[in-house]
């Protein structure tokens, strides 16, 4: 029995084209047409076939954008290459369930109603992207809206809708183009088919496009009052496998300290920022090194924010936190934050009692415990800030919680993207920080061990950025922003409305 793969070729093509819309290719316009072959092909498929097509599309799409995960599993997890690629495939198959379910719902509703693809596709797609953000700890990487991180006019609406609004707009355009190819077939198959919903949807899409562009232009032209904050990002470019080697501890510290002194002498910044877990010792537990580090900051004479592994509980049975610590020019701890959303299998093993046989894939220093407080740091005279550690910046709902009550002037995100190697991973990670800036109207300062580090203003403009795997110190100024955006205040109302719409559509399918 031969496998008939031809019906799934359009889905495979769509998945392949979509890869090139993401960093580091960044052909963002492709995102507006990439899904068209996939959507058109679904019209003639049964529910079972549509689900398979969605899975096929998802496997290509997600493997092409997320293949780089194998790098940390293979190079730092001690897993053989074939097994590492298989681990990525398991994740990809899970994520493809969402595109499979999308295809199933879309195909069924397209055949049983007069509603156009222009309406159905973005509603189902965004609801499933939202579900992917939260189910099983959540993994919203490669959401289609992120393809537009350089399209500043388009993404300004994210301060109302979050990234989900941008995804909706991109998929709606795909749906509108697909309707041009589907509509004749629908009229032939459905004698009572009404053009009215399609015409209305085109009019509404034109209005939406005009509104998005006008709103984006207005936001970009706004004068944003705020204070000028000059910061220095120290990108140490420390090899991942040497970072916690006792023989290299002094060399790691010397690297960061020398670069920081250069920044202090040349630029006299208001804040120096080191990346995630930059300190190669347990802060607080290693008394000698902690005291020496405090003396160093005191001699530097500038507030210093660094990532550190901190110790919780008694020394006989302590737990570890992936933390950010702010030291004053006197070397005193002014603020600390413990990472709330940990990386499954990277920083902890979920359901450890059940999965007792699974060790962490990317070996770190120990099993971390999550923080619980959305705490803000404060720089006297320069405002309040949040610190998002690595993975946390990809979760819009988590980031907004720091600012929902009207507090905060800017955000810092620290990371160690050495895990990703020289792949698209670091570039994709950076692009998501652009959306957090726009959603919350807060400038972002991003410090990483190996790049991409940089400065993003509250409109999503990238002011300065580094390359990857280079030792560098980058100093620039951002203007703090006290604005409380609609998204910060009210969260994912847009997504909730689409969930309600989906529930109504699903009830209608069930009745039929």
XYZ file of C-alpha atoms in Angstrom:
512
model
C 0.000 0.000 0.000
C 1.521 3.310 -1.108
C 1.235 6.457 0.951
C -0.562 9.247 -0.871
C 1.334 12.309 0.272
C 0.135 14.713 -2.449
C -2.845 16.117 -0.506
C -0.407 17.222 2.199
C 2.107 18.974 -0.050
C 0.417 22.404 0.286
C 0.627 22.091 4.089
C 4.298 21.142 3.874
C 4.984 24.086 1.552
C 3.236 26.487 3.945
C 5.263 25.219 6.885
C 8.511 25.554 4.949
C 7.762 29.081 3.717
C 6.768 30.219 7.209
C 10.216 29.323 8.575
C 11.777 32.100 6.507
C 9.511 34.745 8.028
C 11.163 34.276 11.444
C 14.595 35.451 12.635
C 17.256 35.197 11.502
C 15.920 35.141 7.932
C 13.350 37.856 8.754
C 11.452 37.873 5.435
C 8.457 39.112 7.398
C 6.156 39.680 4.404
C 6.192 35.937 3.725
C 4.101 35.460 6.870
C 1.150 37.197 5.157
C 1.027 34.596 2.357
C 2.721 31.503 3.818
C -0.481 29.879 5.089
C -2.454 30.333 1.869
C -1.646 26.931 0.242
C -2.406 25.186 3.535
C -5.769 26.972 4.028
C -6.878 26.410 0.444
C -6.059 22.700 0.593
C -8.210 22.204 3.702
C -11.424 22.991 1.847
C -11.608 19.603 0.180
C -10.479 17.511 3.158
C -12.369 15.428 5.685
C -11.752 16.109 9.356
C -9.258 13.252 9.568
C -7.338 14.410 6.514
C -7.356 18.008 7.727
C -5.872 16.996 11.079
C -3.087 15.090 9.292
C -2.425 18.098 7.070
C -2.229 20.339 10.125
C 0.210 17.934 11.755
C 2.350 17.847 8.601
C 2.384 21.617 8.395
C 3.234 21.892 12.107
C 6.108 19.401 11.974
C 7.811 21.370 9.192
C 7.002 24.771 10.722
C 8.080 23.972 14.274
C 11.090 21.799 13.423
C 12.340 24.504 11.086
C 12.023 27.233 13.703
C 12.975 25.212 16.806
C 15.525 22.658 15.602
C 18.238 24.544 17.521
C 16.936 23.132 20.829
C 18.943 20.014 20.030
C 22.109 22.077 20.593
C 21.781 22.364 24.372
C 20.487 18.805 24.741
C 23.379 17.394 22.686
C 26.278 19.635 23.754
C 25.396 20.179 27.403
C 22.948 17.411 28.277
C 25.210 14.525 27.359
C 22.561 13.110 25.011
C 23.689 11.478 21.717
C 22.929 13.497 18.582
C 20.220 11.190 17.236
C 18.525 11.084 20.629
C 18.787 14.886 20.944
C 17.080 15.336 17.573
C 14.425 12.842 18.691
C 13.787 14.930 21.819
C 13.171 17.958 19.595
C 10.884 15.843 17.402
C 8.787 14.895 20.442
C 8.358 18.584 21.309
C 7.547 19.366 17.675
C 4.922 16.618 17.532
C 3.298 18.038 20.670
C 3.243 21.560 19.214
C 1.916 20.198 15.915
C -1.180 18.948 17.721
C -2.229 22.599 17.900
C -1.903 23.144 14.152
C -3.601 19.794 13.588
C -6.537 20.833 15.744
C -6.640 24.191 13.966
C -6.894 22.456 10.586
C -9.637 20.131 11.832
C -11.795 22.961 13.210
C -11.157 25.224 10.231
C -12.032 22.554 7.631
C -15.216 21.494 9.401
C -16.510 25.027 9.867
C -15.547 26.093 6.355
C -17.679 23.316 4.855
C -20.650 23.739 7.181
C -21.139 27.513 7.067
C -20.894 30.586 4.891
C -18.245 32.143 7.123
C -15.092 33.039 5.154
C -11.582 31.796 5.819
C -10.727 35.423 6.516
C -12.814 35.194 9.713
C -12.381 31.559 10.743
C -8.620 31.184 10.314
C -7.440 33.992 12.631
C -9.986 33.167 15.333
C -9.059 29.472 15.582
C -5.341 30.115 15.077
C -4.982 32.725 17.823
C -7.046 30.764 20.343
C -4.735 27.796 19.853
C -1.638 30.017 20.078
C -3.004 31.296 23.363
C -3.600 27.736 24.580
C -0.028 26.860 23.621
C 1.178 29.698 25.858
C -0.244 28.101 28.996
C -0.882 24.365 28.599
C 1.692 22.079 30.266
C 3.779 25.000 31.541
C 3.458 26.728 28.147
C 5.723 27.160 25.153
C 4.677 30.156 23.005
C 7.895 30.243 20.959
C 7.434 30.804 17.205
C 3.994 32.413 17.485
C 3.302 33.844 14.046
C 2.999 37.438 15.296
C 6.714 37.481 16.129
C 7.528 37.482 12.423
C 6.611 41.193 12.465
C 9.055 42.352 15.142
C 10.670 44.776 12.683
C 7.328 46.083 11.308
C 6.967 48.845 13.862
C 3.704 50.292 12.532
C 2.008 46.911 12.582
C 3.062 45.867 16.074
C 1.990 49.028 17.942
C -1.471 47.521 18.480
C 0.178 45.013 20.815
C -0.239 47.520 23.659
C -3.968 46.673 23.423
C -4.129 43.090 22.141
C -0.725 41.693 23.012
C 1.168 39.725 20.388
C -2.087 37.830 19.732
C -3.524 40.809 17.855
C -0.582 40.819 15.465
C -0.985 37.069 14.909
C -4.691 37.661 14.221
C -3.919 40.318 11.606
C -1.280 38.196 9.843
C -3.511 35.107 9.667
C -6.532 37.205 8.595
C -4.605 38.440 5.549
C -3.713 34.833 4.716
C -7.399 33.939 5.055
C -8.464 36.792 2.779
C -6.112 35.603 0.022
C -7.216 31.994 0.507
C -10.867 33.060 0.089
C -10.092 34.253 -3.431
C -9.212 30.674 -4.373
C -11.856 28.910 -2.270
C -14.961 30.972 -2.955
C -15.745 29.529 -6.405
C -15.467 25.967 -5.066
C -17.708 26.828 -2.137
C -20.397 28.280 -4.400
C -20.331 25.161 -6.593
C -20.582 22.822 -3.616
C -23.123 24.911 -1.662
C -25.995 26.212 -3.846
C -27.278 28.338 -0.921
C -23.849 29.812 -0.202
C -24.065 33.537 0.657
C -21.374 35.992 -0.421
C -22.511 38.543 2.161
C -20.284 37.342 5.044
C -17.241 37.314 2.758
C -17.875 40.829 1.440
C -18.424 42.164 4.965
C -15.250 40.452 6.164
C -13.206 42.057 3.387
C -14.566 45.468 4.325
C -13.786 44.851 7.996
C -10.261 43.653 7.159
C -9.640 46.788 5.106
C -10.839 48.866 8.052
C -8.650 46.855 10.434
C -5.585 47.314 8.228
C -6.163 51.069 8.008
C -6.693 51.296 11.768
C -3.576 49.251 12.532
C -1.396 51.441 10.311
C -2.898 54.741 11.493
C -2.675 53.711 15.136
C 0.890 52.547 14.620
C 1.876 55.817 12.994
C 0.289 57.819 15.810
C 2.030 55.810 18.521
C 5.400 56.063 16.789
C 5.073 59.859 16.492
C 4.180 60.372 20.157
C 6.495 62.265 22.449
C 7.102 60.076 25.497
C 8.110 62.050 28.567
C 10.523 60.213 30.806
C 13.967 60.315 32.304
C 17.110 59.486 30.407
C 18.743 56.354 31.805
C 22.191 55.340 30.630
C 23.157 51.721 31.196
C 26.098 49.508 30.309
C 25.510 45.893 29.297
C 28.447 43.591 29.926
C 28.487 40.630 27.533
C 31.208 38.337 28.855
C 30.960 35.596 26.199
C 31.924 32.916 28.706
C 31.979 29.347 27.400
C 29.116 27.403 28.903
C 31.213 24.403 29.910
C 33.838 26.588 31.648
C 31.467 28.847 33.537
C 31.287 26.738 36.704
C 34.697 25.137 36.425
C 36.616 26.013 39.616
C 39.807 26.523 37.628
C 38.167 29.344 35.659
C 36.174 31.129 38.391
C 38.694 33.945 38.801
C 39.042 34.359 35.031
C 35.240 34.662 34.641
C 35.052 37.331 37.335
C 38.071 39.170 35.910
C 36.386 39.295 32.502
C 33.217 40.904 33.833
C 35.037 43.235 36.185
C 37.477 44.489 33.543
C 34.692 45.186 31.046
C 32.645 46.960 33.730
C 35.595 49.164 34.673
C 36.023 50.083 31.013
C 32.369 51.120 30.833
C 32.667 53.121 34.045
C 35.742 55.012 32.855
C 34.474 55.701 29.352
C 30.733 56.243 29.828
C 29.974 56.745 33.556
C 26.625 54.874 33.302
C 23.746 55.006 35.780
C 23.594 51.198 35.900
C 25.858 48.292 34.961
C 24.133 45.006 34.035
C 25.646 41.524 33.977
C 23.758 38.586 32.423
C 21.938 35.616 33.929
C 23.987 33.622 36.504
C 27.083 35.690 35.692
C 28.574 35.058 39.145
C 30.386 31.691 39.122
C 29.642 30.963 42.778
C 26.680 30.636 45.127
C 25.905 34.207 46.107
C 25.574 34.432 49.880
C 26.686 30.869 50.585
C 30.262 31.375 49.399
C 31.060 33.996 52.037
C 34.555 34.828 50.829
C 33.680 35.389 47.174
C 30.447 37.202 48.034
C 32.348 39.645 50.271
C 34.993 40.181 47.576
C 32.289 40.867 44.980
C 30.617 43.421 47.237
C 33.953 45.185 47.728
C 34.407 45.252 43.968
C 31.009 46.911 43.388
C 31.831 49.432 46.099
C 35.093 50.303 44.326
C 33.242 50.566 40.990
C 30.932 53.177 42.461
C 27.956 52.358 40.179
C 24.811 50.287 40.894
C 25.297 46.800 39.447
C 22.562 44.308 38.555
C 23.701 40.737 38.023
C 22.298 37.283 37.606
C 23.270 34.972 40.432
C 22.517 31.575 41.882
C 21.201 32.267 45.374
C 20.649 29.942 48.288
C 17.353 29.483 50.090
C 16.971 27.815 53.465
C 19.542 26.372 55.855
C 23.016 25.452 54.603
C 22.454 21.795 55.510
C 19.407 21.452 53.232
C 19.434 24.517 51.041
C 17.541 25.122 47.799
C 18.754 27.165 44.857
C 17.148 30.139 43.142
C 17.927 31.562 39.696
C 18.007 35.170 40.794
C 18.823 38.768 39.916
C 20.570 40.894 42.537
C 21.052 44.679 42.543
C 23.962 46.066 44.562
C 24.291 49.736 45.476
C 27.513 51.736 44.985
C 28.253 50.816 48.606
C 28.113 47.115 47.782
C 24.850 46.511 49.628
C 22.013 44.369 48.270
C 19.166 46.741 47.385
C 16.914 44.323 45.535
C 16.654 40.689 44.555
C 14.253 38.769 42.353
C 13.857 35.009 42.009
C 12.868 33.606 38.624
C 9.205 32.554 38.725
C 8.774 30.578 35.479
C 11.484 27.940 35.357
C 12.451 25.953 32.263
C 11.077 22.376 32.388
C 13.868 19.786 32.145
C 16.403 22.626 32.069
C 16.006 24.056 35.576
C 13.741 21.455 37.129
C 12.134 18.124 36.301
C 8.318 18.364 36.347
C 6.456 15.560 38.098
C 9.760 14.340 39.522
C 8.138 11.498 41.458
C 6.594 10.160 38.260
C 9.519 10.994 35.953
C 12.172 9.886 38.438
C 14.180 8.341 35.611
C 14.515 11.657 33.724
C 17.444 13.880 34.568
C 17.627 17.479 33.396
C 18.524 17.596 29.710
C 20.693 20.701 30.073
C 22.768 20.128 33.183
C 23.024 23.141 35.457
C 24.171 23.462 39.030
C 21.210 21.983 40.773
C 17.444 21.791 41.007
C 16.016 25.311 41.176
C 12.927 26.402 43.083
C 10.637 29.065 41.584
C 10.162 32.522 43.035
C 6.726 33.807 43.954
C 6.966 37.607 44.119
C 6.661 40.036 41.193
C 9.129 42.417 42.806
C 10.457 45.635 41.278
C 13.896 47.092 41.774
C 14.469 50.799 42.264
C 17.232 53.111 41.153
C 17.107 56.356 43.154
C 16.254 59.123 40.718
C 15.967 56.770 37.733
C 12.789 54.807 38.447
C 11.580 51.283 39.077
C 12.227 48.245 36.927
C 11.387 44.567 36.586
C 13.950 41.876 35.872
C 12.878 39.034 33.599
C 15.265 36.104 33.638
C 15.839 34.314 30.308
C 12.763 32.237 29.403
C 10.375 34.560 31.271
C 10.474 37.241 28.582
C 8.564 34.957 26.177
C 5.438 34.959 28.383
C 3.375 38.140 27.839
C 0.975 37.354 30.687
C 3.807 37.015 33.178
C 5.604 40.207 32.123
C 2.505 42.416 32.367
C 1.968 41.442 36.011
C 4.938 43.602 36.995
C 3.266 46.698 35.553
C -0.490 46.135 35.837
C -0.855 48.360 38.919
C 0.803 51.378 37.322
C 4.293 50.798 38.675
C 7.552 50.493 36.771
C 9.533 52.669 34.359
C 11.581 50.136 32.386
C 12.417 46.460 32.278
C 15.641 44.508 32.264
C 15.930 40.987 30.919
C 19.028 38.903 31.579
C 19.786 35.656 29.824
C 22.416 33.094 28.933
C 21.788 32.160 25.318
C 25.042 30.211 25.088
C 22.752 27.175 25.367
C 21.512 27.891 21.819
C 24.874 28.063 20.020
C 25.204 29.879 16.696
C 21.623 29.183 15.617
C 18.473 31.293 15.091
C 17.588 30.765 18.776
C 19.274 33.917 20.176
C 17.762 36.091 17.436
C 14.269 34.692 18.010
C 14.647 35.248 21.748
C 15.611 38.881 21.199
C 12.679 39.492 18.832
C 10.200 38.505 21.548
C 11.602 41.176 23.862
C 10.540 43.757 21.247
C 6.898 42.772 21.800
C 7.160 42.948 25.597
C 8.400 46.537 25.203
C 5.419 47.529 23.046
C 2.802 45.593 25.042
C 3.763 47.317 28.283
C 5.173 50.590 26.880
C 8.413 50.018 28.744
C 11.925 50.200 27.304
C 13.843 46.946 27.545
C 17.515 46.502 28.373
C 18.655 42.978 27.513
C 21.944 41.601 28.824
C 23.096 38.141 27.765
C 26.259 36.104 28.152
C 26.845 35.529 24.433
C 24.281 37.829 22.720
C 22.023 39.097 21.402
C 22.180 41.933 23.971
C 20.684 45.338 23.329
C 18.422 48.289 24.033
C 14.797 48.563 22.864
C 12.639 51.653 23.398
C 8.990 51.553 24.489
C 7.832 51.633 20.848
C 9.837 48.530 19.982
C 12.697 50.315 18.197
C 16.011 48.526 18.586
C 18.407 51.308 19.594
C 21.589 49.254 19.926
C 22.410 45.560 19.785
C 25.397 43.241 19.868
C 26.285 40.265 17.750
C 26.444 36.754 19.146
C 29.497 35.079 20.659
C 31.491 38.267 21.009
C 32.969 39.797 24.165
C 31.582 43.280 24.403
C 30.391 46.097 26.602
C 27.527 48.135 25.162
C 26.437 51.471 26.618
C 23.354 53.376 25.512
C 20.544 55.497 26.889
C 16.849 54.723 27.044
C 14.009 56.998 28.067
C 12.017 55.559 30.927
C 8.254 55.325 30.438
C 5.626 55.426 33.183
C 2.772 54.708 30.754
C 0.333 52.009 31.840
C -0.824 50.368 28.636
C -4.240 48.807 28.105
C -2.562 45.423 27.843
C -0.632 45.876 31.096
C -3.797 46.898 32.916
C -6.318 44.417 31.498
C -4.262 41.586 30.039
C -5.507 39.183 27.382
C -9.039 40.502 26.873
C -8.612 40.212 23.112
C -7.708 36.524 23.410
C -10.620 35.937 25.803
C -13.051 37.401 23.265
C -11.712 35.049 20.617
C -12.066 32.112 23.015
C -15.705 33.076 23.522
C -16.198 33.294 19.755
C -14.587 29.889 19.305
C -16.875 28.372 21.929
C -19.915 29.671 20.019
C -18.561 28.311 16.739
C -17.851 24.916 18.296
C -21.345 24.663 19.735
C -22.718 25.334 16.271
C -20.509 22.586 14.776
C -21.677 20.127 17.419
C -25.352 20.857 16.726
C -24.844 20.256 13.008
